[in-house]
Every structure is written in structure tokens, then in C-alpha cells.
Amino acid sequence: MRLLERMRKEWFMIGIVLAIAGAKLEPSIGVNGGPLMPEITVSYIAVATIFFNSGLSLNTEELTSALVHIKLHLFIQIFTLAFFPAAIWLLLQLLSITPINEWLLKGLQTVGCMPPPVSSAVILTKAVGGNEGIVVTPLLLLLFIVRRYIKDWLERKKPPFGAVSSSVLLMIIYTTFCDTFSNPNIDLDRFSLILILFIICSIQLSFMLLTFIFSTRNNSGFTPADTVAVMFCSTHKSLTLGIPMLKIVFAGHEYLSLISVPLLIYHPVQILLGSVLVPTIRSWMVSRQKGVKLTRPTV
């Protein structure tokens, strides 16, 4: 029973494995010109659906209240969209002399350029009790406006935005790997894959530690709840938006699937590490908040 509950909870992760396995068994179904016609269904319909769905699912009320945290927003955006890709680029200059597959390294660079997620970082931040809803991808702002006009209908019907986006994403992943397995010239060695996994884990832990140290300085101006938001939202990358973006930028590229592998690894790793660290970070935040209350002067 517990196994079934766990599988139901982690259905998307299982779906990724099954999608890749299905592409390996029968790649002809999802290749360009195949029965699924990904050149139309994925390139246009699926990608548009994910962006539209993501925009409608974001809460405009939380966005309005979060806009007052200007310093917090600025730090996360600079770290995510400037420092992160620059640091990865410097790291890749060192890794370029190693025997790691060059297309996996290019994929690692694209991970650094990805926007923050609209789900996992917020969920983990909320689980700890930090400030949630502080990251918004600019491309989704228009859909925020649309959402305001249909807010009552959305609150009444409660459409399954997450399930829809995840299902469409699985289709994109499946067709991407169909292209890979149908190409006999592509070969992925296990050594490169293991090293990329190790590098990704190291990057996440290092960056979480870095953001923690910076945001807890005496003159940082961040509260303990802000620190939690900074740690998760600055270091997480969006798979839901990332895969469609890669599909657009590298459309028709024979090594698209290899380029997308680091992002496919990064997603479960960030959720796993975040889930493991939630109890520890929550205990730290609660103790710091109690300390702040005790040190406040009484009137």
C-alpha cells in the first residue's frame, strides 16, 4: 500500500523513466515524420500548452504581495540569471580538458542559463516556512494578467495545471529521446553520465551553501524566511520551462537529447536534496526566528 502511494506521488519521475525506456524500445513512433508528428504536436502545440498552462497556474495575489521584497527579488534574479551561468561557464573551461562527453557539457551550460522553476522551489520553500512565490519568469507576466480576468472561474473549477504540464512534458521528453535512439551515431558513455551526476550534486550543494552564507550575514538585510527562499529559488532550475526552451533553441539538432540530459538529471536531484534538507533548514529557521524575538527590546 505504501509502495502504491509512493508511486502515485512520484508518478512524474516514474513517467520520465518509462518515456525514455519507451523511446528506446520503439523510437520510430516519436521521430519527425512518425505517427506522433512531433514537428507539429511538440514544436507548436505542446510547447505553447506548457507556457500557457504555467502562466495561468501562478497565483496573482501572491505575486502582488511578493513584489514588495525588491531586494530579495533582485538578489535571486542576479544570482540565477547572471552569477549561476557565469560560474558554470568558468567550471566548463576546466572540464573541457576532461574526457567527459562534450554535448553533456554543453547541456550543463544550458542548465546554468535556465530560469527558476515555478513549482519545486516554491513547494520546498513553503514546506520549510520561508517566503514563497518570489520568482516569476518574465515570459509568464502576460498570462498573469489573463489569469486576473478568469480568477473566479479558475478558483471554482481548480484545473489540474500541474498534471497537464507534466503529461505534456513527458511527451516532449519521449519524442526527444526517440530522435536520439533512432540516430546510430549517438553514443553516451556511462563514465560521462556518472561524472555529470556528481558535478550536478556538487554544484547544487555548493551554491546552496554559498547563498546561505551570503544571506545570513549581519548586514544582508534578509530574515531567516528570506534565506530559505534564497537558498531554494536561487539554485533551482525549471524543467517544465527548460525542456520546451531547449526544444525551440536546438530544434532539429541531432544531439538535442544529450544536451537535455543534464537538465533531466538536475530536476530530480534538486527535489531529492531539497527534501532531505527541509527538516534541517526548518529547524534552523525556527531557532533563528525565536532568537530574533528574544532579542527584541520590550516596550
Coordinates of C-alpha atoms in Angstrom, one line a residue, residues 5-259:
E5 CA 1.1 5.7 -2.5
R6 CA 4.7 6.4 -3.2
M7 CA 4.4 5.6 -6.9
R8 CA 1.3 7.8 -7.1
K9 CA 3.2 10.6 -5.5
E10 CA 6.3 10.2 -7.7
W11 CA 4.4 9.4 -10.9
F12 CA 6.2 12.1 -12.9
M13 CA 9.7 10.7 -12.1
I14 CA 8.4 7.2 -13.0
G15 CA 7.0 8.7 -16.2
I16 CA 10.3 10.1 -17.2
V17 CA 11.9 6.6 -16.9
L18 CA 9.1 5.0 -18.8
A19 CA 9.2 7.7 -21.5
I20 CA 12.9 7.1 -22.1
A21 CA 12.5 3.3 -22.0
G22 CA 9.6 3.5 -24.4
A23 CA 11.7 5.7 -26.8
K24 CA 14.5 3.1 -26.6
L25 CA 12.1 0.2 -27.4
E26 CA 10.2 1.9 -30.3
P27 CA 11.9 5.2 -31.4
S28 CA 10.1 5.3 -34.8
I29 CA 6.8 6.4 -33.2
G30 CA 8.1 9.7 -31.9
V31 CA 10.6 10.8 -34.6
N32 CA 9.9 13.6 -37.0
G33 CA 7.5 12.2 -39.6
G34 CA 6.4 9.5 -37.3
P35 CA 2.8 8.8 -36.0
L36 CA 3.1 11.4 -33.3
M37 CA 4.2 14.1 -35.7
P38 CA 6.4 15.9 -33.1
E39 CA 7.3 18.5 -35.7
I40 CA 3.8 19.8 -35.2
T41 CA 2.4 18.4 -31.9
V42 CA 5.6 19.1 -29.9
S43 CA 7.2 22.1 -31.6
Y44 CA 4.0 24.1 -31.6
I45 CA 1.1 22.6 -29.6
A46 CA 3.0 21.0 -26.6
V47 CA 5.4 23.9 -26.0
A48 CA 2.6 26.5 -26.3
T49 CA 0.4 24.5 -23.9
I50 CA 3.1 24.3 -21.2
F51 CA 3.9 28.1 -21.3
F52 CA 0.2 29.0 -21.3
N53 CA -0.6 26.5 -18.6
S54 CA 2.3 27.7 -16.4
G55 CA 1.2 31.3 -16.6
L56 CA -2.4 30.5 -15.7
S57 CA -1.4 28.4 -12.7
L58 CA 0.6 31.1 -10.9
N59 CA -1.2 33.0 -8.2
T60 CA -1.6 36.7 -8.9
E61 CA -2.4 37.6 -5.3
E62 CA 0.9 36.0 -4.1
L63 CA 2.8 37.8 -6.8
T64 CA 1.3 41.2 -5.7
S65 CA 2.3 40.7 -2.1
A66 CA 5.7 39.4 -3.1
L67 CA 6.6 42.4 -5.2
V68 CA 7.4 44.4 -2.1
H69 CA 10.5 42.2 -1.5
I70 CA 12.6 44.1 -4.1
K71 CA 16.0 43.3 -2.6
L72 CA 15.1 39.6 -2.3
H73 CA 13.9 39.5 -5.9
L74 CA 17.0 41.4 -7.2
F75 CA 19.4 39.0 -5.4
I76 CA 17.6 35.9 -6.7
Q77 CA 17.4 37.1 -10.3
I78 CA 21.1 38.3 -10.4
F79 CA 22.3 35.0 -8.8
T80 CA 20.1 32.8 -11.1
L81 CA 20.5 34.6 -14.4
A82 CA 24.0 36.2 -14.1
F83 CA 26.2 34.5 -11.4
F84 CA 25.0 31.0 -12.0
P85 CA 25.6 30.8 -15.8
A86 CA 28.9 32.7 -15.4
A87 CA 30.1 30.3 -12.7
I88 CA 29.1 27.3 -14.8
W89 CA 31.0 28.7 -17.8
L90 CA 34.1 29.0 -15.8
L91 CA 33.8 25.5 -14.5
L92 CA 33.3 24.2 -18.0
Q93 CA 36.6 25.8 -19.1
L94 CA 38.3 23.3 -16.6
L95 CA 36.0 20.4 -17.6
S96 CA 36.7 20.9 -21.3
I97 CA 40.1 19.2 -20.9
T98 CA 38.5 16.1 -19.4
P99 CA 37.1 13.1 -21.4
I100 CA 33.5 14.0 -20.4
N101 CA 31.1 14.0 -23.4
E102 CA 31.2 17.4 -25.0
W103 CA 27.4 17.5 -25.6
L104 CA 26.7 16.8 -21.9
L105 CA 29.0 19.7 -21.0
K106 CA 27.0 21.9 -23.4
G107 CA 23.9 20.7 -21.7
L108 CA 25.3 21.7 -18.4
Q109 CA 25.9 25.2 -19.7
T110 CA 22.2 25.4 -20.8
V111 CA 21.2 24.3 -17.3
G112 CA 23.1 27.3 -15.9
C113 CA 21.1 29.6 -18.2
M114 CA 17.6 28.2 -17.3
P115 CA 15.1 30.3 -15.3
P116 CA 14.0 29.4 -11.8
P117 CA 11.1 26.9 -11.5
V118 CA 7.5 27.8 -10.8
S119 CA 6.9 24.8 -8.6
S120 CA 9.6 22.8 -6.9
A121 CA 11.5 25.7 -5.3
V122 CA 8.2 27.3 -4.1
I123 CA 7.0 23.9 -2.7
L124 CA 10.2 23.3 -0.8
T125 CA 10.3 26.9 0.5
K126 CA 6.7 26.6 1.7
A127 CA 7.5 23.2 3.3
V128 CA 10.1 24.9 5.4
G129 CA 8.0 28.0 6.1
G130 CA 10.0 30.6 4.1
N131 CA 8.9 33.4 1.8
E132 CA 7.2 31.7 -1.2
G133 CA 6.1 33.0 -4.6
I134 CA 9.1 35.3 -5.1
V135 CA 10.3 34.1 -8.5
V136 CA 8.4 34.9 -11.8
T137 CA 9.6 34.3 -15.3
P138 CA 9.1 37.4 -17.4
L139 CA 7.6 35.4 -20.2
L140 CA 4.7 34.5 -17.9
L141 CA 3.7 38.0 -16.9
L142 CA 1.2 38.3 -19.7
L143 CA -0.6 35.2 -18.6
F144 CA -0.7 36.6 -15.1
I145 CA -2.8 39.4 -16.5
V146 CA -5.1 36.9 -18.3
R147 CA -5.5 35.0 -15.0
R148 CA -6.8 38.0 -13.2
Y149 CA -9.8 38.2 -15.5
I150 CA -10.7 34.5 -15.2
K151 CA -9.7 34.2 -11.5
D152 CA -13.2 33.3 -10.2
W153 CA -13.6 30.5 -12.8
L154 CA -10.1 29.1 -12.0
E155 CA -10.8 29.1 -8.3
R156 CA -14.2 27.4 -8.8
K157 CA -13.0 24.7 -11.3
K158 CA -9.5 24.2 -10.0
P159 CA -8.0 22.8 -13.2
P160 CA -5.1 20.3 -12.8
F161 CA -2.4 22.6 -14.1
G162 CA 0.4 20.6 -12.7
A163 CA -0.7 17.3 -14.1
V164 CA -1.4 18.8 -17.5
S165 CA 2.0 20.4 -17.8
S166 CA 3.8 17.2 -16.5
S167 CA 1.9 15.0 -19.0
V168 CA 2.8 17.3 -21.9
L169 CA 6.4 17.4 -20.7
L170 CA 6.6 13.6 -20.7
M171 CA 5.5 13.7 -24.4
I172 CA 8.3 16.1 -25.2
I173 CA 10.9 14.0 -23.4
Y174 CA 9.7 10.9 -25.2
T175 CA 9.9 12.4 -28.6
T176 CA 13.3 14.0 -27.8
F177 CA 14.8 10.6 -26.9
C178 CA 13.1 8.9 -29.9
D179 CA 15.3 11.1 -32.0
T180 CA 18.3 10.0 -30.0
F181 CA 17.7 6.3 -30.2
S182 CA 16.9 6.5 -33.9
N183 CA 20.3 8.0 -34.6
P184 CA 23.1 5.3 -34.7
N185 CA 25.8 8.0 -34.5
I186 CA 25.0 9.0 -30.9
D187 CA 26.7 7.1 -28.1
L188 CA 26.6 8.0 -24.4
D189 CA 29.3 6.5 -22.2
R190 CA 28.5 5.7 -18.5
F191 CA 31.7 7.4 -17.3
S192 CA 30.5 10.8 -18.6
L193 CA 27.0 10.3 -17.2
I194 CA 28.3 9.4 -13.7
L195 CA 30.6 12.4 -13.6
I196 CA 27.8 14.7 -14.7
L197 CA 25.6 13.4 -11.9
F198 CA 28.4 14.0 -9.4
I199 CA 29.1 17.5 -10.8
I200 CA 25.4 18.5 -10.6
C201 CA 25.1 17.3 -7.0
S202 CA 28.3 19.3 -6.1
I203 CA 27.0 22.4 -7.9
Q204 CA 23.7 22.4 -6.0
L205 CA 25.2 21.8 -2.6
S206 CA 28.0 24.4 -3.2
F207 CA 25.5 27.1 -4.4
M208 CA 23.1 26.4 -1.6
L209 CA 25.9 26.8 0.9
L210 CA 27.1 30.0 -0.8
T211 CA 23.6 31.6 -0.8
F212 CA 23.1 30.6 2.8
I213 CA 26.4 32.2 3.9
F214 CA 25.7 35.4 1.9
S215 CA 22.1 35.8 3.1
T216 CA 22.8 35.2 6.8
R217 CA 25.5 37.9 7.0
N218 CA 24.7 40.6 9.7
N219 CA 24.3 43.3 7.1
S220 CA 22.5 41.3 4.4
G221 CA 19.1 42.6 5.5
F222 CA 17.4 39.2 4.9
T223 CA 15.2 37.5 7.5
P224 CA 15.5 33.7 8.2
A225 CA 12.4 33.1 6.0
D226 CA 14.1 35.1 3.2
T227 CA 17.2 33.0 3.5
V228 CA 15.1 29.9 2.9
A229 CA 13.6 31.4 -0.3
V230 CA 17.1 32.5 -1.5
M231 CA 18.6 29.0 -1.0
F232 CA 15.9 27.2 -2.9
C233 CA 14.9 29.7 -5.6
S234 CA 18.4 30.8 -6.5
T235 CA 19.8 27.3 -7.1
H236 CA 16.8 25.5 -8.7
K237 CA 16.2 25.3 -12.4
S238 CA 12.9 24.8 -14.2
L239 CA 12.4 21.5 -16.1
T240 CA 8.9 22.4 -17.1
L241 CA 10.1 25.6 -18.9
G242 CA 13.6 24.3 -19.7
I243 CA 12.8 21.3 -21.9
P244 CA 10.4 23.3 -24.2
M245 CA 13.1 26.1 -24.5
L246 CA 15.7 23.6 -25.5
K247 CA 13.3 22.1 -28.0
I248 CA 12.9 25.5 -29.6
V249 CA 16.6 26.7 -29.4
F250 CA 18.0 23.3 -30.6
A251 CA 15.2 22.4 -32.9
G252 CA 16.4 19.7 -35.4
H253 CA 19.8 19.3 -33.6
E254 CA 20.9 15.7 -33.6
Y255 CA 22.4 15.9 -30.1
L256 CA 19.4 17.6 -28.5
S257 CA 18.7 14.7 -26.2
L258 CA 22.3 14.6 -24.9
I259 CA 22.1 18.4 -24.3

